PDB file of C-alpha atoms in Angstrom:
ATOM      1  CA  MET A 334      90.884 112.044 127.805  1.00 39.00           C
ATOM      2  CA  SER A 335      93.332 110.760 124.841  1.00 42.00           C
ATOM      3  CA  GLU A 336      94.687 108.102 125.518  1.00 43.00           C
ATOM      4  CA  VAL A 337      98.220 109.484 123.994  1.00 44.00           C
ATOM      5  CA  SER A 338      98.964 111.942 126.927  1.00 45.00           C
ATOM      6  CA  TYR A 339     102.151 114.111 126.056  1.00 40.00           C
ATOM      7  CA  SER A 340     104.435 116.471 127.828  1.00 42.00           C
ATOM      8  CA  THR A 341     105.976 119.309 126.301  1.00 40.00           C
ATOM      9  CA  GLN A 342     108.538 120.069 129.039  1.00 42.00           C
ATOM     10  CA  THR A 343     110.111 116.453 128.537  1.00 41.00           C
ATOM     11  CA  LYS A 344     108.874 116.007 124.603  1.00 40.00           C
ATOM     12  CA  THR A 345     107.795 112.599 125.416  1.00 41.00           C
ATOM     13  CA  VAL A 346     104.614 110.370 124.614  1.00 42.00           C
ATOM     14  CA  GLU A 347     102.969 107.728 126.679  1.00 54.00           C
ATOM     15  CA  PHE A 348     102.928 105.193 124.278  1.00 67.00           C
ATOM     16  CA  PRO A 349      98.748 103.494 123.895  1.00 81.00           C
ATOM     17  CA  GLN A 350      99.136 100.981 127.219  1.00 82.00           C
ATOM     18  CA  TYR A 351      96.998  98.507 124.921  1.00 90.00           C
ATOM     19  CA  THR A 352      99.511  98.298 122.366  1.00 90.00           C
ATOM     20  CA  TRP A 353     101.572  95.952 124.142  1.00 89.00           C
ATOM     21  CA  SER A 354      98.751  93.847 124.655  1.00 92.00           C
ATOM     22  CA  LEU A 355      97.414  93.511 121.568  1.00 94.00           C
ATOM     23  CA  MET A 356     101.361  92.900 119.924  1.00 94.00           C
ATOM     24  CA  ARG A 357     101.459  90.173 123.039  1.00 94.00           C
ATOM     25  CA  TRP A 358      98.419  88.986 121.510  1.00 96.00           C
ATOM     26  CA  SER A 359      99.551  89.114 117.960  1.00 96.00           C
ATOM     27  CA  PHE A 360     102.601  87.137 118.520  1.00 97.00           C
ATOM     28  CA  VAL A 361     101.151  84.423 120.139  1.00 97.00           C
ATOM     29  CA  ILE A 362      98.677  83.716 117.931  1.00 97.00           C
ATOM     30  CA  GLY A 363     101.112  84.340 115.354  1.00 97.00           C
ATOM     31  CA  LEU A 364     103.040  81.358 116.748  1.00 97.00           C
ATOM     32  CA  ILE A 365     100.185  78.769 116.318  1.00 98.00           C
ATOM     33  CA  PRO A 366     100.584  78.075 112.722  1.00 98.00           C
ATOM     34  CA  VAL A 367     104.841  77.506 112.900  1.00 97.00           C
ATOM     35  CA  LEU A 368     104.523  75.466 115.770  1.00 98.00           C
ATOM     36  CA  ALA A 369     101.782  73.170 113.680  1.00 98.00           C
ATOM     37  CA  LEU A 370     103.983  72.901 110.754  1.00 98.00           C
ATOM     38  CA  ILE A 371     106.923  72.143 113.311  1.00 98.00           C
ATOM     39  CA  ILE A 372     104.475  69.555 114.396  1.00 98.00           C
ATOM     40  CA  ALA A 373     103.270  68.231 110.910  1.00 97.00           C
ATOM     41  CA  LEU A 374     106.901  67.609 109.471  1.00 97.00           C
ATOM     42  CA  ALA A 375     107.786  66.492 112.986  1.00 97.00           C
ATOM     43  CA  ILE A 376     105.874  63.390 113.041  1.00 97.00           C
ATOM     44  CA  ASN A 377     105.684  63.326 109.264  1.00 96.00           C
ATOM     45  CA  SER A 378     102.101  63.822 108.667  1.00 97.00           C
ATOM     46  CA  PHE A 379     101.317  64.714 105.250  1.00 96.00           C
ATOM     47  CA  TYR A 380      97.597  64.831 106.371  1.00 97.00           C
ATOM     48  CA  LEU A 381      98.215  67.541 108.954  1.00 97.00           C
ATOM     49  CA  LEU A 382     100.569  69.214 106.750  1.00 97.00           C
ATOM     50  CA  GLN A 383      97.441  70.019 103.935  1.00 96.00           C
ATOM     51  CA  TYR A 384      95.678  70.208 106.914  1.00 97.00           C
ATOM     52  CA  VAL A 385      97.846  73.568 108.155  1.00 98.00           C
ATOM     53  CA  HIS A 386      98.465  74.588 104.530  1.00 96.00           C
ATOM     54  CA  VAL A 387      95.199  74.797 103.457  1.00 96.00           C
ATOM     55  CA  LEU A 388      93.467  76.760 106.931  1.00 97.00           C
ATOM     56  CA  CYS A 389      96.431  78.885 107.196  1.00 97.00           C
ATOM     57  CA  GLY A 390      96.106  79.547 103.668  1.00 94.00           C
ATOM     58  CA  GLY A 391      91.897  80.062 103.824  1.00 94.00           C
ATOM     59  CA  THR A 392      92.534  82.854 106.761  1.00 95.00           C
ATOM     60  CA  TRP A 393      94.828  84.490 105.090  1.00 93.00           C
ATOM     61  CA  THR A 394      92.842  85.013 102.101  1.00 93.00           C
ATOM     62  CA  GLY A 395      89.084  85.367 104.518  1.00 93.00           C
ATOM     63  CA  PHE A 396      91.498  88.115 106.565  1.00 93.00           C
ATOM     64  CA  ASP A 397      92.678  89.693 102.990  1.00 91.00           C
ATOM     65  CA  LEU A 398      89.142  89.632 101.325  1.00 91.00           C
ATOM     66  CA  PHE A 399      87.560  91.098 104.892  1.00 93.00           C
ATOM     67  CA  MET A 400      90.038  93.601 104.842  1.00 91.00           C
ATOM     68  CA  GLY A 401      89.371  94.646 101.285  1.00 89.00           C
ATOM     69  CA  LEU A 402      85.598  94.768 101.027  1.00 89.00           C
ATOM     70  CA  VAL A 403      84.413  95.314 104.324  1.00 93.00           C
ATOM     71  CA  MET A 404      86.721  97.240 106.334  1.00 92.00           C
ATOM     72  CA  THR A 405      87.645  99.966 103.494  1.00 90.00           C
ATOM     73  CA  ARG A 406      83.940 100.696 103.519  1.00 91.00           C
ATOM     74  CA  ILE A 407      83.652 101.011 107.258  1.00 93.00           C
ATOM     75  CA  MET A 408      86.758 103.060 107.453  1.00 91.00           C
ATOM     76  CA  ARG A 409      85.142 105.493 104.774  1.00 88.00           C
ATOM     77  CA  ASN A 410      82.751 106.268 106.722  1.00 91.00           C
ATOM     78  CA  LEU A 411      84.562 107.056 109.934  1.00 93.00           C
ATOM     79  CA  ASP A 412      86.082 110.580 110.821  1.00 92.00           C
ATOM     80  CA  ILE A 413      89.811 110.714 111.143  1.00 91.00           C
ATOM     81  CA  THR A 414      90.321 110.476 114.673  1.00 90.00           C
ATOM     82  CA  ALA A 415      88.375 107.280 114.817  1.00 92.00           C
ATOM     83  CA  ARG A 416      90.352 105.874 112.001  1.00 91.00           C
ATOM     84  CA  VAL A 417      93.563 106.920 114.172  1.00 90.00           C
ATOM     85  CA  GLU A 418      91.873 104.899 116.766  1.00 91.00           C
ATOM     86  CA  VAL A 419      91.608 101.927 114.210  1.00 92.00           C
ATOM     87  CA  ALA A 420      94.991 102.215 113.151  1.00 91.00           C
ATOM     88  CA  LYS A 421      96.013 102.292 117.109  1.00 90.00           C
ATOM     89  CA  ARG A 422      94.783  99.265 117.234  1.00 93.00           C
ATOM     90  CA  LEU A 423      94.664  97.224 114.000  1.00 93.00           C
ATOM     91  CA  THR A 424      98.102  97.556 113.460  1.00 92.00           C
ATOM     92  CA  PRO A 425      99.607  95.786 116.397  1.00 94.00           C
ATOM     93  CA  THR A 426      96.992  93.108 116.223  1.00 95.00           C
ATOM     94  CA  THR A 427      98.006  91.760 113.140  1.00 94.00           C
ATOM     95  CA  PHE A 428     101.783  93.006 113.161  1.00 94.00           C
ATOM     96  CA  PHE A 429     102.218  89.078 113.831  1.00 95.00           C
ATOM     97  CA  ILE A 430      99.603  87.170 112.339  1.00 96.00           C
ATOM     98  CA  MET A 431      99.231  88.212 109.159  1.00 93.00           C
ATOM     99  CA  PRO A 432     103.032  87.515 108.612  1.00 93.00           C
ATOM    100  CA  SER A 433     103.031  84.707 110.063  1.00 96.00           C
ATOM    101  CA  LEU A 434     100.115  83.023 107.871  1.00 95.00           C
ATOM    102  CA  ALA A 435     101.636  84.256 104.893  1.00 93.00           C
ATOM    103  CA  SER A 436     104.847  82.711 105.401  1.00 94.00           C
ATOM    104  CA  VAL A 437     103.662  79.422 106.792  1.00 96.00           C
ATOM    105  CA  THR A 438     100.862  79.025 104.284  1.00 95.00           C
ATOM    106  CA  ILE A 439     103.929  79.444 101.295  1.00 93.00           C
ATOM    107  CA  ALA A 440     106.253  77.294 102.895  1.00 94.00           C
ATOM    108  CA  ALA A 441     103.558  74.196 103.705  1.00 95.00           C
ATOM    109  CA  GLY A 442     102.679  74.702 100.037  1.00 93.00           C
ATOM    110  CA  ILE A 443     106.146  74.566  99.048  1.00 92.00           C
ATOM    111  CA  TYR A 444     106.529  71.037 101.400  1.00 95.00           C
ATOM    112  CA  VAL A 445     102.979  69.482  99.871  1.00 95.00           C
ATOM    113  CA  ALA A 446     104.052  70.428  96.125  1.00 93.00           C
ATOM    114  CA  GLN A 447     107.543  68.416  96.924  1.00 93.00           C
ATOM    115  CA  LYS A 448     106.404  65.829  99.041  1.00 94.00           C
ATOM    116  CA  MET A 449     103.333  65.041  96.107  1.00 92.00           C
ATOM    117  CA  GLY A 450     105.543  65.233  93.719  1.00 92.00           C
ATOM    118  CA  ILE A 451     104.751  68.462  91.670  1.00 92.00           C
ATOM    119  CA  PHE A 452     107.599  70.852  92.730  1.00 91.00           C
ATOM    120  CA  ASP A 453     108.623  71.185  89.123  1.00 90.00           C
ATOM    121  CA  LEU A 454     110.114  74.351  88.278  1.00 90.00           C
ATOM    122  CA  ASN A 455     109.592  73.816  84.835  1.00 93.00           C
ATOM    123  CA  SER A 456     105.573  73.731  85.043  1.00 94.00           C
ATOM    124  CA  PRO A 457     104.205  76.741  83.962  1.00 95.00           C
ATOM    125  CA  TRP A 458     101.782  76.753  86.693  1.00 95.00           C
ATOM    126  CA  ILE A 459     104.313  76.676  89.224  1.00 94.00           C
ATOM    127  CA  ILE A 460     106.082  79.302  87.798  1.00 96.00           C
ATOM    128  CA  ALA A 461     102.309  81.061  88.015  1.00 96.00           C
ATOM    129  CA  ALA A 462     102.413  80.427  91.615  1.00 94.00           C
ATOM    130  CA  GLY A 463     106.297  81.247  91.764  1.00 93.00           C
ATOM    131  CA  ILE A 464     105.312  84.704  90.753  1.00 96.00           C
ATOM    132  CA  VAL A 465     102.123  85.512  92.631  1.00 95.00           C
ATOM    133  CA  VAL A 466     104.096  84.169  95.702  1.00 93.00           C
ATOM    134  CA  LEU A 467     106.754  87.055  94.797  1.00 93.00           C
ATOM    135  CA  ILE A 468     103.842  89.751  94.595  1.00 95.00           C
ATOM    136  CA  LEU A 469     102.303  88.820  97.616  1.00 92.00           C
ATOM    137  CA  SER A 470     105.947  88.788  99.701  1.00 91.00           C
ATOM    138  CA  GLY A 471     106.524  92.151  97.799  1.00 91.00           C
ATOM    139  CA  GLN A 472     103.308  93.529  98.693  1.00 91.00           C
ATOM    140  CA  GLY A 473     104.305  91.943 102.332  1.00 89.00           C
ATOM    141  CA  PHE A 474     107.564  93.185 102.999  1.00 88.00           C
ATOM    142  CA  GLY A 475     107.573  96.324 100.810  1.00 91.00           C
ATOM    143  CA  VAL A 476     104.267  98.391 101.962  1.00 92.00           C
ATOM    144  CA  PHE A 477     102.809  96.502 105.013  1.00 90.00           C
ATOM    145  CA  MET A 478     105.719  95.797 107.370  1.00 91.00           C
ATOM    146  CA  PRO A 479     106.863  99.503 106.445  1.00 93.00           C
ATOM    147  CA  ASN A 480     103.728 100.809 107.018  1.00 94.00           C
ATOM    148  CA  GLY A 481     102.792  98.938 110.374  1.00 92.00           C
ATOM    149  CA  LEU A 482     106.054 100.376 111.628  1.00 93.00           C
ATOM    150  CA  ARG A 483     105.931 104.032 110.358  1.00 93.00           C
ATOM    151  CA  ILE A 484     102.957 103.959 112.110  1.00 92.00           C
ATOM    152  CA  PHE A 485     104.170 103.237 115.537  1.00 89.00           C
ATOM    153  CA  ILE A 486     107.058 105.490 114.550  1.00 91.00           C
ATOM    154  CA  GLU A 487     104.394 108.108 113.853  1.00 90.00           C
ATOM    155  CA  LEU A 488     102.571 107.390 117.432  1.00 87.00           C
ATOM    156  CA  SER A 489     105.782 108.067 119.465  1.00 87.00           C
ATOM    157  CA  LYS A 490     105.945 111.183 118.199  1.00 87.00           C
ATOM    158  CA  PRO A 491     105.120 113.918 120.768  1.00 85.00           C
ATOM    159  CA  LYS A 492     102.147 115.594 118.153  1.00 86.00           C
ATOM    160  CA  PRO A 493     101.575 112.400 116.097  1.00 89.00           C
ATOM    161  CA  ASN A 494     100.456 113.215 112.591  1.00 91.00           C
ATOM    162  CA  VAL A 495      97.271 111.871 112.537  1.00 90.00           C
ATOM    163  CA  GLU A 496      96.231 112.359 108.848  1.00 92.00           C
ATOM    164  CA  LYS A 497      99.737 110.499 108.096  1.00 93.00           C
ATOM    165  CA  ILE A 498      98.413 107.593 110.845  1.00 92.00           C
ATOM    166  CA  ALA A 499      95.086 107.423 108.632  1.00 91.00           C
ATOM    167  CA  LYS A 500      96.314 107.289 105.252  1.00 93.00           C
ATOM    168  CA  LEU A 501      99.127 104.531 106.110  1.00 94.00           C
ATOM    169  CA  ASN A 502      96.366 102.943 108.031  1.00 91.00           C
ATOM    170  CA  MET A 503      94.123 102.878 104.450  1.00 91.00           C
ATOM    171  CA  GLN A 504      96.758 101.993 102.449  1.00 92.00           C
ATOM    172  CA  ASN A 505      97.023  98.585 104.080  1.00 91.00           C
ATOM    173  CA  ILE A 506      93.684  98.123 104.286  1.00 90.00           C
ATOM    174  CA  ARG A 507      93.108  98.571 100.438  1.00 89.00           C
ATOM    175  CA  LEU A 508      96.352  96.403 100.152  1.00 90.00           C
ATOM    176  CA  ALA A 509      94.937  93.805 101.673  1.00 87.00           C
ATOM    177  CA  GLY A 510      92.202  94.178  99.132  1.00 87.00           C
ATOM    178  CA  SER A 511      94.564  93.684  96.350  1.00 89.00           C
ATOM    179  CA  GLN A 512      96.605  90.652  98.282  1.00 88.00           C
ATOM    180  CA  ALA A 513      93.127  89.138  97.923  1.00 87.00           C
ATOM    181  CA  PHE A 514      92.853  89.395  94.538  1.00 91.00           C
ATOM    182  CA  PHE A 515      96.253  87.696  94.125  1.00 94.00           C
ATOM    183  CA  GLN A 516      95.112  85.214  96.281  1.00 90.00           C
ATOM    184  CA  VAL A 517      91.994  84.035  94.648  1.00 92.00           C
ATOM    185  CA  VAL A 518      94.379  83.980  91.566  1.00 95.00           C
ATOM    186  CA  LEU A 519      96.740  81.471  93.620  1.00 93.00           C
ATOM    187  CA  ILE A 520      93.846  79.638  94.971  1.00 93.00           C
ATOM    188  CA  LEU A 521      92.906  78.714  91.330  1.00 95.00           C
ATOM    189  CA  ILE A 522      96.240  77.850  90.525  1.00 95.00           C
ATOM    190  CA  MET A 523      96.192  75.358  93.214  1.00 93.00           C
ATOM    191  CA  ALA A 524      92.957  73.854  92.309  1.00 94.00           C
ATOM    192  CA  HIS A 525      94.775  72.712  88.662  1.00 95.00           C
ATOM    193  CA  LEU A 526      97.921  71.934  90.937  1.00 93.00           C
ATOM    194  CA  ALA A 527      96.044  69.291  93.291  1.00 90.00           C
ATOM    195  CA  VAL A 528      93.401  68.070  90.493  1.00 93.00           C
ATOM    196  CA  LEU A 529      94.864  68.180  87.239  1.00 92.00           C
ATOM    197  CA  GLY A 530      99.188  68.452  88.425  1.00 87.00           C
ATOM    198  CA  PRO A 531     101.817  71.013  87.153  1.00 90.00           C
ATOM    199  CA  TYR A 532     101.055  70.163  82.922  1.00 84.00           C
TER     200      TYR A 532
ATOM    201  CA  MET B 368     117.904  68.829 104.638  1.00 84.00           C
ATOM    202  CA  ASN B 369     115.886  71.380 102.180  1.00 86.00           C
ATOM    203  CA  THR B 370     118.169  73.264 101.143  1.00 88.00           C
ATOM    204  CA  GLY B 371     115.856  74.690  98.617  1.00 83.00           C
ATOM    205  CA  ALA B 372     113.313  76.169 101.671  1.00 86.00           C
ATOM    206  CA  LEU B 373     116.402  76.839 103.677  1.00 90.00           C
ATOM    207  CA  ILE B 374     117.500  79.706 100.678  1.00 89.00           C
ATOM    208  CA  ALA B 375     114.234  80.608 100.751  1.00 86.00           C
ATOM    209  CA  ILE B 376     113.391  81.276 104.497  1.00 89.00           C
ATOM    210  CA  LEU B 377     117.003  82.828 105.177  1.00 92.00           C
ATOM    211  CA  ALA B 378     116.122  85.172 101.747  1.00 90.00           C
ATOM    212  CA  PHE B 379     113.191  86.225 103.645  1.00 86.00           C
ATOM    213  CA  PHE B 380     115.173  86.694 106.795  1.00 89.00           C
ATOM    214  CA  ALA B 381     117.513  89.055 104.619  1.00 92.00           C
ATOM    215  CA  VAL B 382     115.090  91.242 103.118  1.00 91.00           C
ATOM    216  CA  LEU B 383     112.745  91.476 106.860  1.00 89.00           C
ATOM    217  CA  LEU B 384     116.152  92.394 108.202  1.00 91.00           C
ATOM    218  CA  ALA B 385     117.110  95.125 105.432  1.00 93.00           C
ATOM    219  CA  ILE B 386     114.059  96.897 105.397  1.00 92.00           C
ATOM    220  CA  PHE B 387     113.365  96.313 109.641  1.00 91.00           C
ATOM    221  CA  GLY B 388     116.593  97.168 110.406  1.00 91.00           C
ATOM    222  CA  SER B 389     116.583 100.642 107.886  1.00 93.00           C
ATOM    223  CA  ILE B 390     113.670 101.778 109.410  1.00 93.00           C
ATOM    224  CA  TYR B 391     114.787 101.273 112.648  1.00 91.00           C
ATOM    225  CA  PHE B 392     117.923 102.837 112.243  1.00 91.00           C
ATOM    226  CA  SER B 393     116.564 105.688 111.170  1.00 91.00           C
ATOM    227  CA  ALA B 394     113.851 105.516 114.395  1.00 92.00           C
ATOM    228  CA  SER B 395     116.664 105.060 116.902  1.00 92.00           C
ATOM    229  CA  LYS B 396     118.377 108.338 115.351  1.00 91.00           C
ATOM    230  CA  ALA B 397     114.772 109.952 115.758  1.00 90.00           C
ATOM    231  CA  ALA B 398     114.744 108.655 119.258  1.00 89.00           C
ATOM    232  CA  LYS B 399     117.686 110.074 120.250  1.00 90.00           C
ATOM    233  CA  ASN B 400     117.042 113.197 119.125  1.00 89.00           C
ATOM    234  CA  GLY B 401     114.112 112.710 121.196  1.00 87.00           C
ATOM    235  CA  GLU B 402     111.703 112.672 118.051  1.00 87.00           C
ATOM    236  CA  ILE B 403     110.082 109.958 119.227  1.00 88.00           C
ATOM    237  CA  SER B 404     109.440 108.255 122.514  1.00 86.00           C
ATOM    238  CA  PRO B 405     111.893 105.781 123.785  1.00 86.00           C
ATOM    239  CA  LYS B 406     108.793 103.095 123.971  1.00 84.00           C
ATOM    240  CA  GLY B 407     108.335 103.588 120.953  1.00 86.00           C
ATOM    241  CA  LEU B 408     111.729 102.484 119.841  1.00 89.00           C
ATOM    242  CA  ARG B 409     110.984  99.798 122.128  1.00 90.00           C
ATOM    243  CA  ILE B 410     108.051  98.388 120.505  1.00 90.00           C
ATOM    244  CA  LEU B 411     110.094  98.262 117.339  1.00 92.00           C
ATOM    245  CA  GLN B 412     112.368  96.004 119.231  1.00 93.00           C
ATOM    246  CA  LEU B 413     109.919  93.986 120.064  1.00 92.00           C
ATOM    247  CA  GLY B 414     108.395  93.504 116.933  1.00 93.00           C
ATOM    248  CA  LEU B 415     111.682  93.175 115.624  1.00 93.00           C
ATOM    249  CA  ILE B 416     112.707  90.387 118.572  1.00 94.00           C
ATOM    250  CA  GLY B 417     109.540  88.644 117.674  1.00 95.00           C
ATOM    251  CA  HIS B 418     109.282  88.573 113.858  1.00 94.00           C
ATOM    252  CA  ILE B 419     112.732  86.758 114.167  1.00 94.00           C
ATOM    253  CA  THR B 420     111.862  84.594 116.473  1.00 96.00           C
ATOM    254  CA  ILE B 421     108.751  83.531 114.108  1.00 95.00           C
ATOM    255  CA  LEU B 422     111.493  83.122 111.560  1.00 94.00           C
ATOM    256  CA  LEU B 423     113.498  80.914 113.302  1.00 95.00           C
ATOM    257  CA  LEU B 424     110.653  78.901 114.056  1.00 96.00           C
ATOM    258  CA  LEU B 425     110.016  78.616 110.205  1.00 95.00           C
ATOM    259  CA  LEU B 426     113.897  77.798 110.077  1.00 95.00           C
ATOM    260  CA  ILE B 427     113.317  74.977 111.960  1.00 95.00           C
ATOM    261  CA  THR B 428     110.970  73.224 109.496  1.00 95.00           C
ATOM    262  CA  ALA B 429     113.781  73.203 106.557  1.00 94.00           C
ATOM    263  CA  PHE B 430     115.623  70.541 108.731  1.00 94.00           C
ATOM    264  CA  LEU B 431     112.305  68.734 109.174  1.00 93.00           C
ATOM    265  CA  THR B 432     112.053  67.939 105.531  1.00 81.00           C
TER     266      THR B 432
END
């Protein structure tokens, strides 16, 4: 039996119950990076701040590389029903985790640069990092989040358009691959800033 | 207080609320017309509350540097 049940008389749909538990899980995991950042700053530990920045950035990049290099191949070999089943679980699970990792990585990176005294807005390397961060943020706010919301909305309809759900999910997975590319470029810039400074 | 970080996080907040808000607004209209399930709208509400909570916590960091 389908996990989405319909009532044609009342025009309502039973939203998959696991959506709630996956979203709760995503929220709890999404709280960890931001709480770790608060602790690092509250106890004024540069070591912990660096750790939070590198760990969150590495996890964010790793996740996007996995989505871009592995999940796209897996999804291509699934039929549309299976793709939708993946989308119904992947969207709520990543809903808070990815924005939290991204925002904490960026915020912690700025704090690290400020504490190291290299946050110089005239530096071409800092400007380059800022441009890449703006691209990543634009993709996140402009595509990832709206697509996730559209998947939720589609699932809430009495007759969800499964092709639309699969298409939106594939867009997000492919975009994660492009995010991974920009993150690899960003890590190159970070390596220069850490080793050679802002010029 | 870190003014630069505060402005950046508030800008994130504004963009999030604008995009999420516009999609939520159209979804709530669809829910009123019976086109989508109220539970779906509830999921969007919880999503918005969750994102606001995470951004509010991030906002605290601007006052710790």
